[in-house]
mmCIF file of C-alpha atoms and ligand atoms in Angstrom:
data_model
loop_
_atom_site.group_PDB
_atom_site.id
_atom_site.type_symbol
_atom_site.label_atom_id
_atom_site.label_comp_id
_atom_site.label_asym_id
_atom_site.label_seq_id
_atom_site.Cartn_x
_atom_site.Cartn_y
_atom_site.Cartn_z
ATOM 1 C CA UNK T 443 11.847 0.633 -26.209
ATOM 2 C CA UNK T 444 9.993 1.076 -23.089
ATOM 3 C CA UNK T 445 9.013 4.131 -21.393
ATOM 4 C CA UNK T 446 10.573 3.786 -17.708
ATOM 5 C CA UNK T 447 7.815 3.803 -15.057
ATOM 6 C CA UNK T 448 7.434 7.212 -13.597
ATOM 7 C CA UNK T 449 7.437 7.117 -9.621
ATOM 8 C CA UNK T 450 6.288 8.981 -6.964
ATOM 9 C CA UNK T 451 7.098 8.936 -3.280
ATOM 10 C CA UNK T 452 4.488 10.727 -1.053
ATOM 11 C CA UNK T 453 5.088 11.040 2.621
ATOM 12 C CA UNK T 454 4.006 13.003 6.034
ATOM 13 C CA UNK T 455 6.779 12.918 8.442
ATOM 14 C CA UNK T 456 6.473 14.746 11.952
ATOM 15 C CA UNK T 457 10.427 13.879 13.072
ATOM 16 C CA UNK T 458 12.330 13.086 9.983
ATOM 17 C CA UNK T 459 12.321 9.192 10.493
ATOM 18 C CA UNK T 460 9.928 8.718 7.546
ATOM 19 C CA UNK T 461 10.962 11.801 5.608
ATOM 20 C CA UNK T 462 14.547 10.108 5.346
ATOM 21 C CA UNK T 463 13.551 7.225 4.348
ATOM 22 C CA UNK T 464 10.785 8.861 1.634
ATOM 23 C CA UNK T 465 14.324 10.807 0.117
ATOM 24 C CA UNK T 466 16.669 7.837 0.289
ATOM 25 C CA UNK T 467 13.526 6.012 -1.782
ATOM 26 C CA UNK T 468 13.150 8.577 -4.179
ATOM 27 C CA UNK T 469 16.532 8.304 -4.929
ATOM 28 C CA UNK T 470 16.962 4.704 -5.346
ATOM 29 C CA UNK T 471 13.757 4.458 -7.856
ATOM 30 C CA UNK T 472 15.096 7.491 -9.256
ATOM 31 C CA UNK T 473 11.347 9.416 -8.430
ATOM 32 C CA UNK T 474 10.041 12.816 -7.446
ATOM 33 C CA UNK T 475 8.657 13.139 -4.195
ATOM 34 C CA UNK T 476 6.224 14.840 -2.310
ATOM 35 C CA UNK T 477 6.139 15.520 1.256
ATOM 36 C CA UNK T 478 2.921 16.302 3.276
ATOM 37 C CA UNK T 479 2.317 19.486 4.753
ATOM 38 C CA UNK T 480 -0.646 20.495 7.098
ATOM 39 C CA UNK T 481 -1.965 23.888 6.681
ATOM 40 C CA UNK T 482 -1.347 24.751 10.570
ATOM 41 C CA UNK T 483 2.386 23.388 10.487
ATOM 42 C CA UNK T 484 3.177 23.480 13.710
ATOM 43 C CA UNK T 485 0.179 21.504 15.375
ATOM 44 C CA UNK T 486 2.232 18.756 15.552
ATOM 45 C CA UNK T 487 5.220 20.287 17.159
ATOM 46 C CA UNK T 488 6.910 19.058 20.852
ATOM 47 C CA UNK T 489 4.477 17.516 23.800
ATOM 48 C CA UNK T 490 1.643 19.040 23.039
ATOM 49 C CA UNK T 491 1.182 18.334 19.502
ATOM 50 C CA UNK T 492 2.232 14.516 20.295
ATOM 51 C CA UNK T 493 -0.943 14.022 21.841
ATOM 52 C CA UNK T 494 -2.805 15.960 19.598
ATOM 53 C CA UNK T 495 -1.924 13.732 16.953
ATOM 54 C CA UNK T 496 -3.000 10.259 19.288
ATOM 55 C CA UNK T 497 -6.619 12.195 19.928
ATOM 56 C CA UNK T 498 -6.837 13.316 15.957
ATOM 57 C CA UNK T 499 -5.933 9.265 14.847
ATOM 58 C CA UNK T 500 -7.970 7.527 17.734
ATOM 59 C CA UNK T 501 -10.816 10.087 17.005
ATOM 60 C CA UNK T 502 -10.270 9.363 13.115
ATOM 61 C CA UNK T 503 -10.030 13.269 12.678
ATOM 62 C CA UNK T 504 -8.654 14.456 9.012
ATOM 63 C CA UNK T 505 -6.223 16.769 8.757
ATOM 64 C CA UNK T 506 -6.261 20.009 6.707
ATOM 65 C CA UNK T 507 -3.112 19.774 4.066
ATOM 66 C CA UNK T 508 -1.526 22.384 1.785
ATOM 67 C CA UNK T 509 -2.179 21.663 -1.751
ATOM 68 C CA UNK T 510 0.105 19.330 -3.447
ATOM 69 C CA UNK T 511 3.061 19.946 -5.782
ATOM 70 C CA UNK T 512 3.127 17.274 -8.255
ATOM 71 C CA UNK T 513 0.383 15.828 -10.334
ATOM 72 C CA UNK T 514 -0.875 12.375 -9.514
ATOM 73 C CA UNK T 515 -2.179 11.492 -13.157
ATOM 74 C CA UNK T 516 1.745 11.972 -14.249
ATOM 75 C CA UNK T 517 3.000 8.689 -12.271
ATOM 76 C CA UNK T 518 2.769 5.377 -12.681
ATOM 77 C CA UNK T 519 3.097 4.315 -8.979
ATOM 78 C CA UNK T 520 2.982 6.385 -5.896
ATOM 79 C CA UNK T 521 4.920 4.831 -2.990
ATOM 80 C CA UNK T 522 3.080 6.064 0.273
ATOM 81 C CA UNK T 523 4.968 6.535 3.493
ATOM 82 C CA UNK T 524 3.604 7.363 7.109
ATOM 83 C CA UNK T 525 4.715 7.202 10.597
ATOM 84 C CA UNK T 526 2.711 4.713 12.409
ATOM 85 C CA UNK T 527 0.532 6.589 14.918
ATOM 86 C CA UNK T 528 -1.687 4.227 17.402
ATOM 87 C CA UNK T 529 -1.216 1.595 15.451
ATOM 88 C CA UNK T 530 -2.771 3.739 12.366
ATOM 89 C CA UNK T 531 -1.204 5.446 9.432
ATOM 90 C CA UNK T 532 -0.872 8.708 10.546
ATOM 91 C CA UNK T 533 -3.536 11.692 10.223
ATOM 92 C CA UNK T 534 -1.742 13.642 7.223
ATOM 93 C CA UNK T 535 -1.351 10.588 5.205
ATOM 94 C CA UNK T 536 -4.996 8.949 5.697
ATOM 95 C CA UNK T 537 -6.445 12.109 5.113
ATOM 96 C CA UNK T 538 -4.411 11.957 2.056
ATOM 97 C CA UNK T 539 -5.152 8.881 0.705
ATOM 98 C CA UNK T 540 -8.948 9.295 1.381
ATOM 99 C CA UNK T 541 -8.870 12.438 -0.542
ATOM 100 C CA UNK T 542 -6.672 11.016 -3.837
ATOM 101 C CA UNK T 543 -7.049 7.200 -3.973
ATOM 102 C CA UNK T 544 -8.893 7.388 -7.099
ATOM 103 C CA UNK T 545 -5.928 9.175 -8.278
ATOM 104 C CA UNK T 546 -3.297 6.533 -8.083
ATOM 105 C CA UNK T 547 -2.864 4.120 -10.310
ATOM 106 C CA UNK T 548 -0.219 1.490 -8.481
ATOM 107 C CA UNK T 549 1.022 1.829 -4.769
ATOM 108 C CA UNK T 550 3.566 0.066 -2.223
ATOM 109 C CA UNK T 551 3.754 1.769 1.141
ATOM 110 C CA UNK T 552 6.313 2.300 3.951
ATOM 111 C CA UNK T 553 6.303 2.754 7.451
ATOM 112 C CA UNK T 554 8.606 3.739 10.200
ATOM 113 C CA UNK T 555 7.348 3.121 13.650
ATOM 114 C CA UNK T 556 9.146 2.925 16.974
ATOM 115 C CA UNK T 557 8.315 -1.045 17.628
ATOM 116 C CA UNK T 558 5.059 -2.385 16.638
ATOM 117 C CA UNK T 559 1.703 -1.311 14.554
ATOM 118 C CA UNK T 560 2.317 -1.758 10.924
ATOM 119 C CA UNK T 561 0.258 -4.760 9.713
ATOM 120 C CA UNK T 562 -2.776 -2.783 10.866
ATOM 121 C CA UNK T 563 -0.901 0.182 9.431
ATOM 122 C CA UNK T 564 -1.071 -1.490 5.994
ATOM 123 C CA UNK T 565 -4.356 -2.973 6.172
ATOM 124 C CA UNK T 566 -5.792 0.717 6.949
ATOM 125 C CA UNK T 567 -3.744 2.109 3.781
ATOM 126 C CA UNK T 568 -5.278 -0.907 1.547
ATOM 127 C CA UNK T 569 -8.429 -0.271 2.293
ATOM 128 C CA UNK T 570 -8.271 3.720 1.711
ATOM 129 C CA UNK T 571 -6.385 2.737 -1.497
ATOM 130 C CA UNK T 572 -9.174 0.603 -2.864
ATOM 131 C CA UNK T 573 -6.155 -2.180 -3.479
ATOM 132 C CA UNK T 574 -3.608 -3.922 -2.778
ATOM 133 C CA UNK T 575 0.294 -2.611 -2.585
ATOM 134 C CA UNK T 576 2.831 -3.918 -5.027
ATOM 135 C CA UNK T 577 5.412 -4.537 -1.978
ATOM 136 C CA UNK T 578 5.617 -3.084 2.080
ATOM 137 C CA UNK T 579 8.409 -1.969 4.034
ATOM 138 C CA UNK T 580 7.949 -1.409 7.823
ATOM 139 C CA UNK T 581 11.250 -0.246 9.628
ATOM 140 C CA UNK T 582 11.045 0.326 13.357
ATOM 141 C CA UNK T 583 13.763 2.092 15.701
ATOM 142 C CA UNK T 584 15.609 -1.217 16.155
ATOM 143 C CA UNK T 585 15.903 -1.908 12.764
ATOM 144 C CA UNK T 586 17.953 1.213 12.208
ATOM 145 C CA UNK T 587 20.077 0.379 15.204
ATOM 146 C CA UNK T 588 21.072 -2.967 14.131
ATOM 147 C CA UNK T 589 21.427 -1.632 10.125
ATOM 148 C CA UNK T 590 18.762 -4.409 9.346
ATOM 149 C CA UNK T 591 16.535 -1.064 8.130
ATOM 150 C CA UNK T 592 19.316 -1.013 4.339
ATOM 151 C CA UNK T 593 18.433 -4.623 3.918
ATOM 152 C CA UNK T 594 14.804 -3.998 4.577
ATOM 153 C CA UNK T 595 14.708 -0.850 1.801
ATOM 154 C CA UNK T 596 17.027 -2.549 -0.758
ATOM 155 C CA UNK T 597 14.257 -5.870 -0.588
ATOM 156 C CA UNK T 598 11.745 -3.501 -0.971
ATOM 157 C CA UNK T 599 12.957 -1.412 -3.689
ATOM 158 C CA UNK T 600 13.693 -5.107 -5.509
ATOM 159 C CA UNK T 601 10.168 -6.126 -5.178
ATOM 160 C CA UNK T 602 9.309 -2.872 -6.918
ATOM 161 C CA UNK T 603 11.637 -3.396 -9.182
ATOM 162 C CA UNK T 604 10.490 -6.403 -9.860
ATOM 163 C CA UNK T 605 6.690 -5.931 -10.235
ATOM 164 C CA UNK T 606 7.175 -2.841 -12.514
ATOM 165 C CA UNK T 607 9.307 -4.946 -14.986
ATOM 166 C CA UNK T 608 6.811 -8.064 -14.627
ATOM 167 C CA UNK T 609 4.031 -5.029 -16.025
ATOM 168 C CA UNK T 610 5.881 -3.751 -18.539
ATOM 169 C CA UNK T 611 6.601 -7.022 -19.950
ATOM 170 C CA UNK T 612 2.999 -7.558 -19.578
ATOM 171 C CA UNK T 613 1.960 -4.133 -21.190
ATOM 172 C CA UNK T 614 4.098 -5.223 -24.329
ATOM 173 C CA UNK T 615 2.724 -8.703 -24.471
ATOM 174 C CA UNK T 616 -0.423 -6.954 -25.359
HETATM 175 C C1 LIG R 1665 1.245 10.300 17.939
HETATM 176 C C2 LIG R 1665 2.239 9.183 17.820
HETATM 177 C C3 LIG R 1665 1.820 7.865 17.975
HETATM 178 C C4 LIG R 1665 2.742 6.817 17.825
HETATM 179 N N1 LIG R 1665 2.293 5.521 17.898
HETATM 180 C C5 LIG R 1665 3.166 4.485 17.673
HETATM 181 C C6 LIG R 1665 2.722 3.126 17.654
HETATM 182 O O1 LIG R 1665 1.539 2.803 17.802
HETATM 183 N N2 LIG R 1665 3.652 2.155 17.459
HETATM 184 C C7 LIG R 1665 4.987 2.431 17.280
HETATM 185 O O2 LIG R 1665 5.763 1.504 17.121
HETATM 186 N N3 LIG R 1665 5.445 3.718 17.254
HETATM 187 C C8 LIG R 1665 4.558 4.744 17.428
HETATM 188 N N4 LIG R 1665 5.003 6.053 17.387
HETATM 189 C C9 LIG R 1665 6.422 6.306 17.055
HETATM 190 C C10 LIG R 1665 6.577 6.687 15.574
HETATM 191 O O3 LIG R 1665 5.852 5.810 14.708
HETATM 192 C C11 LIG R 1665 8.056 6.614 15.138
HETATM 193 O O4 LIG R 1665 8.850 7.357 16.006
HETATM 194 C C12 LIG R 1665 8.211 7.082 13.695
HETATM 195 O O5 LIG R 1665 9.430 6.593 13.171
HETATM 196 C C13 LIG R 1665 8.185 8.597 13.598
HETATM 197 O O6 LIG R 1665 8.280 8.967 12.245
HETATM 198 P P1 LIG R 1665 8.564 10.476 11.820
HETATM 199 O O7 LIG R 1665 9.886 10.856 12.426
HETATM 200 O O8 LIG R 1665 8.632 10.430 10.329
HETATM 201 O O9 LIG R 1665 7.450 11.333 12.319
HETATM 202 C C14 LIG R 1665 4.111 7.103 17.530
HETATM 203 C C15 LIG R 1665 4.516 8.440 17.420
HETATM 204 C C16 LIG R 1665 3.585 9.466 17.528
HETATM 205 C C17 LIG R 1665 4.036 10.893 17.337
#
């Protein structure tokens, strides 16, 4: 019998858009999760620390994170989820990935966003992954209005679903 894949949802959330979307994940895929934390916590907090965060992702700053509480090398896939901030993954999460890429075997990623910014979103988080995600899910402030966000997450989850079977029946074939 086959060893289920073991997943991994790591996030950064600065209003609890992403962070509820990272949980409801982690529950559907039945993984851990790991949310981001910056060392100075509340940098990001109310008016002030919204436009700290546009200088720190126009300016391509990195942020300074609290050590992590899972182990990388003990998943199979780590699903990454960001805010989308300037049309850019957000500070927490590209520092992140820059930091553990080699880490990771397999990746999707999410994004919530208030309208618009996630294909460049994705294309920043492939290249700082070094490859390509196994499925994306963007899911902007309308898309939770009109409920189209539960159709959105179910396709996703299916299309990782989907690819983790199709390796596993590849694995075996071997
Ligand atoms: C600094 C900053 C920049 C943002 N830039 C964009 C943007 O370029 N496009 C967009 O659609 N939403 C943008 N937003 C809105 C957030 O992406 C959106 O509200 C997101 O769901 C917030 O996720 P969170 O609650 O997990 O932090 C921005 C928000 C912040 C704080």
């Amino acid at each position: 019998m086959n060893t289920p894949m073991r997943i991994l949802v790591v996030f950064y959330s600065r209003s609890e858009t992403t962070a509820e979307l990272g949980g409801r994940l982690a529950a559907e895929l039945e993984g851990d999760y790991e949310r981001l934390h910056e060392v100075e916590f509340r940098r990001r907090a109310g008016p002030f620390g919204f436009l700290r965060s546009i200088v720190d992702v126009v300016r391509q700053r990195t942020a300074h994170l609290q050590p992590m509480a899972h182990v990388l090398a003990n998943y199979d896939v780590v699903l990454i989820g960001t805010p989308v901030w300037a049309a850019r993954a957000s500070t927490p999460v590209a520092t992140w990935l820059a930091e553990h890429w080699h880490e990771v075997r397999a990746t999707a990623f999410f994004c919530t966003m208030g309208s618009r910014g996630s294909e460049q979103t994705f294309a920043q988080l492939q290249q700082l992954a070094h490859r390509a995600p196994l499925a994306t899910c963007a899911i902007s402030a309308r898309d939770m209005k009109e409920d189209i966000a539960v159709e959105k997450v179910a396709r996703f989850v299916l299309a990782i679903k989907d690819a983790l079977s199709a390796r596993e029946d590849e694995a075996a074939a071997r």
